[in-house]
CSV table of C-alpha atoms and ligand atoms in Angstrom, one decimal:
chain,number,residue,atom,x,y,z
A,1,UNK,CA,-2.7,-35.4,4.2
A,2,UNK,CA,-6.5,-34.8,3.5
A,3,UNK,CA,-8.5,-36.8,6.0
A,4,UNK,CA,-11.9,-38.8,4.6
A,5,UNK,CA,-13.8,-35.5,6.7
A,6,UNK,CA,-11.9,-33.0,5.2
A,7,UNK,CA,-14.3,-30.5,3.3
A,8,UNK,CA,-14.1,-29.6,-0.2
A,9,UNK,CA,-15.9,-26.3,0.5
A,10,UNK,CA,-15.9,-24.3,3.8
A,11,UNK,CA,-18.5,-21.2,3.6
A,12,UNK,CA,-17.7,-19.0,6.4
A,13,UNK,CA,-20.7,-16.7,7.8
A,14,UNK,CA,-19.8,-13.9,10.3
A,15,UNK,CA,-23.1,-12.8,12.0
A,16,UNK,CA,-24.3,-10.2,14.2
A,17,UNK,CA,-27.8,-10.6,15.5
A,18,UNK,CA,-29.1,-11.7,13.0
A,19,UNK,CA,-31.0,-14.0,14.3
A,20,UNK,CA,-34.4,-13.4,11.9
A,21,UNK,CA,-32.2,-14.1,8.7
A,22,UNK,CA,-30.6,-17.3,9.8
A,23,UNK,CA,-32.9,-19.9,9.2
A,24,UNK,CA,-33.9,-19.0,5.7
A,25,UNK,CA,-29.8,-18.7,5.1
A,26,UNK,CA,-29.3,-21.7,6.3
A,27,UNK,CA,-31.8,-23.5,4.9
A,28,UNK,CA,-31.4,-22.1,1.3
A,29,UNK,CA,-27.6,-22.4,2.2
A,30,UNK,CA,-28.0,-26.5,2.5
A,31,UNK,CA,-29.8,-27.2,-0.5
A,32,UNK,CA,-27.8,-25.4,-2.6
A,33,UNK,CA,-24.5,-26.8,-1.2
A,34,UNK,CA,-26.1,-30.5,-1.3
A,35,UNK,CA,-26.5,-30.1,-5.3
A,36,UNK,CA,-23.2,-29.2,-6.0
A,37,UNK,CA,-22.2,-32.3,-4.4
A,38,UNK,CA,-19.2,-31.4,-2.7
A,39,UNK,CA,-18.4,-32.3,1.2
A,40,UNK,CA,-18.8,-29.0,3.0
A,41,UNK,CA,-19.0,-27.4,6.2
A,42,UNK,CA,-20.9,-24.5,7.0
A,43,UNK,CA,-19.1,-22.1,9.8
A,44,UNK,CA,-20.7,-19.5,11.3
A,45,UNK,CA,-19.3,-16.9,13.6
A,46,UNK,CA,-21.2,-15.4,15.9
A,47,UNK,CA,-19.7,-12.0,16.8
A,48,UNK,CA,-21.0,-11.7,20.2
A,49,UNK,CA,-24.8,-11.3,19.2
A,50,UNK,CA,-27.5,-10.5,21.8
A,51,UNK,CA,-30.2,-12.0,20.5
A,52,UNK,CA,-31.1,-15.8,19.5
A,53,UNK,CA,-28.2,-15.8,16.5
A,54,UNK,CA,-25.8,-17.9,18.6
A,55,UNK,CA,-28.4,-20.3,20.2
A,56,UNK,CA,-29.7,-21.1,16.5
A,57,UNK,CA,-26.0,-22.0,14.9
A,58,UNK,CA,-24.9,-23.9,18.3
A,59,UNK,CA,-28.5,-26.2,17.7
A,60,UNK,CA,-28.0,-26.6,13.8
A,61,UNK,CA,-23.9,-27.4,15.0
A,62,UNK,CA,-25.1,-30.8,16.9
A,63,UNK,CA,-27.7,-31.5,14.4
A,64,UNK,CA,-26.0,-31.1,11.4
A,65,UNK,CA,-22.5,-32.8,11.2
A,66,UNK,CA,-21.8,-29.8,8.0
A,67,UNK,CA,-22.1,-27.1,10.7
A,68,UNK,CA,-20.0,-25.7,12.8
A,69,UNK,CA,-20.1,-22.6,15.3
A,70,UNK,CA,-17.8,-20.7,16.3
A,71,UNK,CA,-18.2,-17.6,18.9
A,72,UNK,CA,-16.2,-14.7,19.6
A,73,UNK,CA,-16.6,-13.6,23.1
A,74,UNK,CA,-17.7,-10.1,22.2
A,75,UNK,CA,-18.6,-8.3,19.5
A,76,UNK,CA,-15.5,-7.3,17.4
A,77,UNK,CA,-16.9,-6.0,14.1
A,78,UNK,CA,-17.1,-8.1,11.0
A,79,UNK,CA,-13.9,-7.5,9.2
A,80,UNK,CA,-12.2,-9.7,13.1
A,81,UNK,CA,-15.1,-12.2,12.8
A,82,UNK,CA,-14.6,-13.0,8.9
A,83,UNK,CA,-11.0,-13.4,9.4
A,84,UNK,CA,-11.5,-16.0,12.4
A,85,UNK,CA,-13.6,-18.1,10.2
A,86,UNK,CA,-10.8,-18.2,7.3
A,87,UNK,CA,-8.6,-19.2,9.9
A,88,UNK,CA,-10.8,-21.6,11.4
A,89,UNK,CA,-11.8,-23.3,7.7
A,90,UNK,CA,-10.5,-26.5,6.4
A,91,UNK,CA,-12.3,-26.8,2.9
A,92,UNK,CA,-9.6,-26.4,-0.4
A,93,UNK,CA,-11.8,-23.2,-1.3
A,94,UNK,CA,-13.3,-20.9,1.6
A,95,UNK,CA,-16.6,-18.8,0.6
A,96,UNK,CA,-17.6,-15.6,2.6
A,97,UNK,CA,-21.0,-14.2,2.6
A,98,UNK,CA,-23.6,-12.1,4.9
A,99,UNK,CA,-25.8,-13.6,6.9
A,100,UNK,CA,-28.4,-10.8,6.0
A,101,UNK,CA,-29.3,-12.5,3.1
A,102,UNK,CA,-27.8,-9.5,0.3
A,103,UNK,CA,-25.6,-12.2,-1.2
A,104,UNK,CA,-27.2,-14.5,-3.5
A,105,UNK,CA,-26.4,-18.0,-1.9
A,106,UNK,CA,-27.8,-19.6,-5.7
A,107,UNK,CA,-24.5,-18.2,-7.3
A,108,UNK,CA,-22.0,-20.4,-5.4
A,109,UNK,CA,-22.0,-22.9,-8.3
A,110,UNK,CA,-21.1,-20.1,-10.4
A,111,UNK,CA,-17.6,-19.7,-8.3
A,112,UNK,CA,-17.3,-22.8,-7.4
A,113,UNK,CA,-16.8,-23.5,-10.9
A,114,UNK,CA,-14.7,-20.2,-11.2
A,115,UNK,CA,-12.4,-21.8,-9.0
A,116,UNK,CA,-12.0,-25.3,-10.4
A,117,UNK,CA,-11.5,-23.5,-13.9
A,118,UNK,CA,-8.2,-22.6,-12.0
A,119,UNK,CA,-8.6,-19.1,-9.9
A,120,UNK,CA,-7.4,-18.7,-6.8
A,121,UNK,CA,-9.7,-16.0,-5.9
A,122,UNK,CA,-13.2,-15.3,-6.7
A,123,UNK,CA,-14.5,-12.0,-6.1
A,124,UNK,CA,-18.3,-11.2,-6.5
A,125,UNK,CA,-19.5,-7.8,-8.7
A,126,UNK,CA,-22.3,-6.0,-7.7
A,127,UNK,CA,-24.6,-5.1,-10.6
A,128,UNK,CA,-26.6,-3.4,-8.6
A,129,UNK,CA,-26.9,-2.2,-5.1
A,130,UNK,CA,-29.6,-1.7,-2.1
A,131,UNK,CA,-28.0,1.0,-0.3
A,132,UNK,CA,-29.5,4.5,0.4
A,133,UNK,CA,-28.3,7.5,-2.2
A,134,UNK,CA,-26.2,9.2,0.6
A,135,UNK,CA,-24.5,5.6,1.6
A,136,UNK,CA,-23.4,5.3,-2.1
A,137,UNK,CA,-22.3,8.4,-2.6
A,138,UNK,CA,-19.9,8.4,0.2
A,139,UNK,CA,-19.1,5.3,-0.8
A,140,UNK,CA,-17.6,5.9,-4.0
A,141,UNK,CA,-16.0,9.2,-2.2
A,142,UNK,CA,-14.5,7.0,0.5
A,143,UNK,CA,-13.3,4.9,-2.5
A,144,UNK,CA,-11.7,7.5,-4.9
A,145,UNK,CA,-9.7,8.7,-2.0
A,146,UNK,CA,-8.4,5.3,-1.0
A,147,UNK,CA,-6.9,5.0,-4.6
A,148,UNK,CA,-5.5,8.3,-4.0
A,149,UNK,CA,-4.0,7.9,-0.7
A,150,UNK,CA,-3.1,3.9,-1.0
A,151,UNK,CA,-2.7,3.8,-4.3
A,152,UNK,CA,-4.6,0.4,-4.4
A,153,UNK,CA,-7.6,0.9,-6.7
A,154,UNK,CA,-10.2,-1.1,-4.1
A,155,UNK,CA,-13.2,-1.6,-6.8
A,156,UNK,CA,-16.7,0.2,-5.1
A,157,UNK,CA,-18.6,-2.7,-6.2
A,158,UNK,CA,-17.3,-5.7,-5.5
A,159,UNK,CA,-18.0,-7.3,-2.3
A,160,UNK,CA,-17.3,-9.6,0.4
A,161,UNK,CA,-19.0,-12.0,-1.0
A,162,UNK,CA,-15.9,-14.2,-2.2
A,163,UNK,CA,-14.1,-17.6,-2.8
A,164,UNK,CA,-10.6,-17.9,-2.0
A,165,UNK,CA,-8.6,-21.1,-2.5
A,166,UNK,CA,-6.8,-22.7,0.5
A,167,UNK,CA,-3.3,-21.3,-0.9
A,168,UNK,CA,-4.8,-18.1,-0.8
A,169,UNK,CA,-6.3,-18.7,2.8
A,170,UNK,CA,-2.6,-19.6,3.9
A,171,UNK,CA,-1.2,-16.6,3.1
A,172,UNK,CA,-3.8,-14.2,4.2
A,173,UNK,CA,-3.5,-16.6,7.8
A,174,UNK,CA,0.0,-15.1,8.0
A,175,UNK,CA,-1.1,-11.3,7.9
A,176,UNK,CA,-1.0,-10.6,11.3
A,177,UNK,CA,-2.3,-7.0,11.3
A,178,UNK,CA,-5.0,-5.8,13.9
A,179,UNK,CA,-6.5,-2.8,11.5
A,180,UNK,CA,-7.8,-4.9,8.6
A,181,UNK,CA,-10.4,-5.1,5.7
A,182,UNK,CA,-10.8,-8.1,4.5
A,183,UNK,CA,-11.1,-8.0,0.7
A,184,UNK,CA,-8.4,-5.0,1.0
A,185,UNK,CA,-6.2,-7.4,2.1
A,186,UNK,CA,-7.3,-10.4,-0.1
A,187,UNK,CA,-6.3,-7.7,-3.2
A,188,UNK,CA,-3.0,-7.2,-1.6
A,189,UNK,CA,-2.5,-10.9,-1.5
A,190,UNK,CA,-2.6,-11.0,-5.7
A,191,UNK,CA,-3.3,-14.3,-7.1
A,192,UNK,CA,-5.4,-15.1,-10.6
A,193,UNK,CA,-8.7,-13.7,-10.1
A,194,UNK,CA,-12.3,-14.3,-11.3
A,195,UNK,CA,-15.6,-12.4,-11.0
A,196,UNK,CA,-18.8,-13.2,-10.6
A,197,UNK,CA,-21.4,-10.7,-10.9
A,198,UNK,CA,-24.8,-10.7,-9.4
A,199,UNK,CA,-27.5,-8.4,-8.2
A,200,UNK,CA,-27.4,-7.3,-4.0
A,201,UNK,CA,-30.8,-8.4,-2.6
A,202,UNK,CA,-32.8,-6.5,0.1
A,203,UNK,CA,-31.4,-7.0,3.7
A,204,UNK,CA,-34.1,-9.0,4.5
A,205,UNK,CA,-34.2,-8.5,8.5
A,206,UNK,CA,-33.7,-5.6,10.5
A,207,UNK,CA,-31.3,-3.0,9.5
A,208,UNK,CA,-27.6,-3.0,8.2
A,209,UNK,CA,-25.7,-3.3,11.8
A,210,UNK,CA,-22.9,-1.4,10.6
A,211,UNK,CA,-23.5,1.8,11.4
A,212,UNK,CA,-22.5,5.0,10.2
A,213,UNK,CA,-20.1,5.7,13.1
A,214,UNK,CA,-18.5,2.0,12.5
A,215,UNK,CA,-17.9,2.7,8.9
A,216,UNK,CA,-16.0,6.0,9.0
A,217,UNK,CA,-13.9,4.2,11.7
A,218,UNK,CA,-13.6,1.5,9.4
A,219,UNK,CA,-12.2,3.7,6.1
A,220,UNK,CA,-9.5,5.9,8.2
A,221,UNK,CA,-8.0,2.6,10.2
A,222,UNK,CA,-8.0,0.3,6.8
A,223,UNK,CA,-6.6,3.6,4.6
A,224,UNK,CA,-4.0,3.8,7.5
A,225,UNK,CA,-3.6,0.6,7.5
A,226,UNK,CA,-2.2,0.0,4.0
A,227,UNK,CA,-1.1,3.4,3.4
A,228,UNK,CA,2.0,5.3,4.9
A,229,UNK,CA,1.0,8.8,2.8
A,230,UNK,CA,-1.1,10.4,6.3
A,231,UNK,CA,2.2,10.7,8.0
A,232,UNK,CA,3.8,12.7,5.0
A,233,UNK,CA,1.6,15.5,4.3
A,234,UNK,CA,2.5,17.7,6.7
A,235,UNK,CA,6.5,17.2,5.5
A,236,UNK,CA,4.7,18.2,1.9
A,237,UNK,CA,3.3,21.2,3.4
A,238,UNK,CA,6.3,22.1,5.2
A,239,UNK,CA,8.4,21.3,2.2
A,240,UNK,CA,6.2,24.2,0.1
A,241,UNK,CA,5.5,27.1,3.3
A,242,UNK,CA,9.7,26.6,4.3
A,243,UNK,CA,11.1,27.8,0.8
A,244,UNK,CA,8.2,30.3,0.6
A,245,UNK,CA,8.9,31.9,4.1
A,246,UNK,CA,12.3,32.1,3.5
A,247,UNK,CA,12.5,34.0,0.4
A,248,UNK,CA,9.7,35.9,1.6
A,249,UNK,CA,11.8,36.9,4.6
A,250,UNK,CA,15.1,37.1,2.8
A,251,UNK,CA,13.6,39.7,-0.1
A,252,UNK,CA,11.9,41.7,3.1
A,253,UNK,CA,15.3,42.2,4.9
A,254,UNK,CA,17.5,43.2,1.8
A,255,UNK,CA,14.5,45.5,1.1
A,256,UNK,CA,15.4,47.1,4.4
A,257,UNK,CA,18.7,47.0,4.3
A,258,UNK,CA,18.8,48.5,0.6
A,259,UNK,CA,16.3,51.2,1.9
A,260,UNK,CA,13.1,50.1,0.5
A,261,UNK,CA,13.2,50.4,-3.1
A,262,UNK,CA,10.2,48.1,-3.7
A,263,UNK,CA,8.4,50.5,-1.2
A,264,UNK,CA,6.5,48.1,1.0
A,265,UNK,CA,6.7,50.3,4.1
A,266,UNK,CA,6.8,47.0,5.8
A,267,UNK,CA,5.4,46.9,9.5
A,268,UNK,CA,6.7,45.3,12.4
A,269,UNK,CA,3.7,42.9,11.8
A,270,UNK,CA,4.4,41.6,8.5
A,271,UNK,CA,8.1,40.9,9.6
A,272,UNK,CA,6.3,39.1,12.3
A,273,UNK,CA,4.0,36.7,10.3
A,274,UNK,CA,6.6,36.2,7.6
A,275,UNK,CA,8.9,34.8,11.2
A,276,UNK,CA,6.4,32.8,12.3
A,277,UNK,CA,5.6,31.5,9.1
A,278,UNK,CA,9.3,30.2,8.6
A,279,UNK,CA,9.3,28.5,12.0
A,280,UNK,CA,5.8,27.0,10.9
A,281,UNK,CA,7.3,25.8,7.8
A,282,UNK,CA,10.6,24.1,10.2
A,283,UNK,CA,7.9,22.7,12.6
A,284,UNK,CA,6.0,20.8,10.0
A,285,UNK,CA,9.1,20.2,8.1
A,286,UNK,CA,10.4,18.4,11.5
A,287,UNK,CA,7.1,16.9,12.0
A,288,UNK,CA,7.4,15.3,8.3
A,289,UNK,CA,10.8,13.7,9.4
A,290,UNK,CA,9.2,12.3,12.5
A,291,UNK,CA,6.6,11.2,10.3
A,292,UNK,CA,9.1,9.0,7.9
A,293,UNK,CA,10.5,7.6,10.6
A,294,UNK,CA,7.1,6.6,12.3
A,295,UNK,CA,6.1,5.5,8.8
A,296,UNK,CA,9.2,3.2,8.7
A,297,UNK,CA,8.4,1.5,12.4
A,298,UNK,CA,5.0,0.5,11.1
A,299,UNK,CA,5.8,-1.0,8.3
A,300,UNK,CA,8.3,-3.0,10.7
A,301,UNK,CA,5.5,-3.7,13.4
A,302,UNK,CA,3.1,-4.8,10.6
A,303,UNK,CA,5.6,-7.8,9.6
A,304,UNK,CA,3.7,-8.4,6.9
A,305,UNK,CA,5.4,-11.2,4.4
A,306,UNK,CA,7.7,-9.5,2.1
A,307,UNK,CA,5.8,-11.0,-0.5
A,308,UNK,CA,3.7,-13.8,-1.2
A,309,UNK,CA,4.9,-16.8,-3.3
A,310,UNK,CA,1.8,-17.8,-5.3
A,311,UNK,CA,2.9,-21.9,-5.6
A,312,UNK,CA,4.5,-22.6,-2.7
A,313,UNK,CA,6.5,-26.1,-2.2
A,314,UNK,CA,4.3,-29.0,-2.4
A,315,UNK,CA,5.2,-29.9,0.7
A,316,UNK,CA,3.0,-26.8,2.3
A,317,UNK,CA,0.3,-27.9,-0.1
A,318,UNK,CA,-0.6,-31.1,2.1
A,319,UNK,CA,0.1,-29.7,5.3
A,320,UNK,CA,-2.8,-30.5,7.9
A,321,UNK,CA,-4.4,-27.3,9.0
B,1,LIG,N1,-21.6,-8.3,11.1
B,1,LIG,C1,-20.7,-8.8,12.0
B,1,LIG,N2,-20.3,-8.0,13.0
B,1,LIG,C2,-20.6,-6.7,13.1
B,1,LIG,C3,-21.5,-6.1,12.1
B,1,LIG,C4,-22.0,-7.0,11.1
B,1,LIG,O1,-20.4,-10.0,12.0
B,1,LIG,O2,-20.2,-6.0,14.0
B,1,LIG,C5,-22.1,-9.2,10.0
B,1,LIG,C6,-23.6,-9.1,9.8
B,1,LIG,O3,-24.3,-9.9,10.6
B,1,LIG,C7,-23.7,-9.5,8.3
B,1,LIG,C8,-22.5,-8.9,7.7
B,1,LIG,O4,-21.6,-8.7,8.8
B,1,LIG,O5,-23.7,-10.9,8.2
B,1,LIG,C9,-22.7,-7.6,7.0
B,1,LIG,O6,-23.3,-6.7,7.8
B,1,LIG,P1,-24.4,-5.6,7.4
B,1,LIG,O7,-25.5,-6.2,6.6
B,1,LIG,O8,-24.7,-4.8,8.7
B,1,LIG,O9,-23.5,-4.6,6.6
B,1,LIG,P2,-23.6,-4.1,5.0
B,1,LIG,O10,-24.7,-4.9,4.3
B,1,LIG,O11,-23.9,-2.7,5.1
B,1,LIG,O12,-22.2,-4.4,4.5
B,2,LIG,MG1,-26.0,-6.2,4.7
């Protein structure tokens, strides 16, 4: 049952050294969450931050009974510290946003009352960005081949900056993978969705801490992560160079045998590629195989929920997290 403490609204903020943002977050956090009137709790997640981030949120934590801290005990990117907030919050909806100050805090009345008009989740649009030209473009690269690959169309401009209601936060508590994106995963869980746009603000502070090198990681683990297609192109490949070198090799031999009517005057050479490119085509044809079946024990190790019931039982509804 819902205990007097309970929060309406949990707004999770993972950090990383961010330390000359905070303040101005949380201030402007408070007094918008005070006029909407709701109990809340603000939880910040420090992910193993050098500088004076996690000596900030532990003060504000004993001074302010609507904060909490929590600390990861090192640094494990922001996609792991975002999903050990959701896991960690007990409001009915759960709001993510950076602690650089790029998403709007004033527009959390705006899905809040999203949300209470009945969605489940709450995604937020950027209208318009504050990233360099070479960031955006590959960006919306990374993006187009992500639909291709996973065949889920992840939407370049929406953002982490989102509300998701408590059924919502169950489920995604259940996916247990270790390669994750958050929002990928939030539009895998389905539910009736909302958007609210608004325009990305400066970074405020310092510079964006997700660096180049951390991004490109980033794309190939969460493409592998919901896709299986990788492991079967080199079975596609081998499924078009096999037939070829084989009929290839079959015409050159009964040109030989028949006395070489086409007149190639075929070498020893080019019966030598044409061999090689048949037992190419088997070892990428083999390779495809082992690829299915690799392709079949990660889906299994994943054990994600066959699917996702989107009004569970009352009975899960009141449970005590
Ligand atoms: N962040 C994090 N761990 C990291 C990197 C970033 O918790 O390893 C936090 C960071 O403090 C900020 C948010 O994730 O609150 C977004 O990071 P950033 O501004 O660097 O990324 P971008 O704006 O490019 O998405
Ligand atoms: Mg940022």
């Amino acid at each position: 049952m819902t205990t007097p403490n309970t929060p309406d609204l949990s707004v999770v903020v993972p950090l990383y050294n961010e330390a000359a943002s905070l303040p101005k977050l949380y201030a402007e956090l408070t007094s918008v969450l005070i006029t909407l009137g709701l109990p809340y709790e603000i939880l910040f997640v420090d992910d193993g931050s050098t500088d004076r981030s996690l000596e900030l949120i532990r003060e504000w934590s004993k001074e302010d009974k609507n904060v909490r801290s929590l600390q990861l005990s090192r640094n494990f990117g922001k996609e792991i510290a975002t999903t050990a907030g959701i896991h960690q919050a007990r409001g009915r909806a759960i709001i993510m946003l950076d602690a650089d100050g790029q998403h709007p805090v004033e527009r959390i009345p705006e899905f809040i009352a999203r949300w209470q008009a009945g969605a489940k989740v709450v995604i937020g649009k950027r209208t318009s960005r504050q990233a360099s030209a070479a960031k955006l473009a590959s960006a919306r690269l990374y993006y187009a081949l992500f639909r291709k690959v996973t065949g889920l169309s992840l939407d370049p401009d929406t953002s982490d900056f989102r509300l998701i209601d408590q059924v919502v936060q169950a489920e995604f508590n259940k996916l247990t993978e270790h390669n994750r994106i958050t929002r990928g995963l939030i539009d895998w869980l389905g539910y009736r969705r909302a958007y609210v746009p608004y325009a990305e603000k400066p970074r405020e502070h310092g510079t964006a801490t997700y660096s180049l090198r951390k991004l490109i990681k980033l794309s190939i683990d969460s493409t592998i992560s919901l896709s299986l297609s990788p492991l079967y192109i080199t079975a596609y490949i081998g499924a078009v160079v096999l037939p070829l070198a084989t009929l290839l090799g079959l015409g050159m031999v009964g040109n030989w045998l028949l006395g070489d009517p086409l007149s190639l005057r075929a070498t020893g050479g080019a019966y030598l590629i044409v061999l090689v490119l048949f037992l190419v085509g088997i070892l990428l044809v083999s390779q495809g195989i082992i690829g299915l079946y690799l392709s079949h024990i990660h889906a299994e190790t994943q054990n994600r929920p066959l699917y996702i019931l989107a009004d569970p039982p009352s009975s899960d509804k009141s449970e005590e997290r």
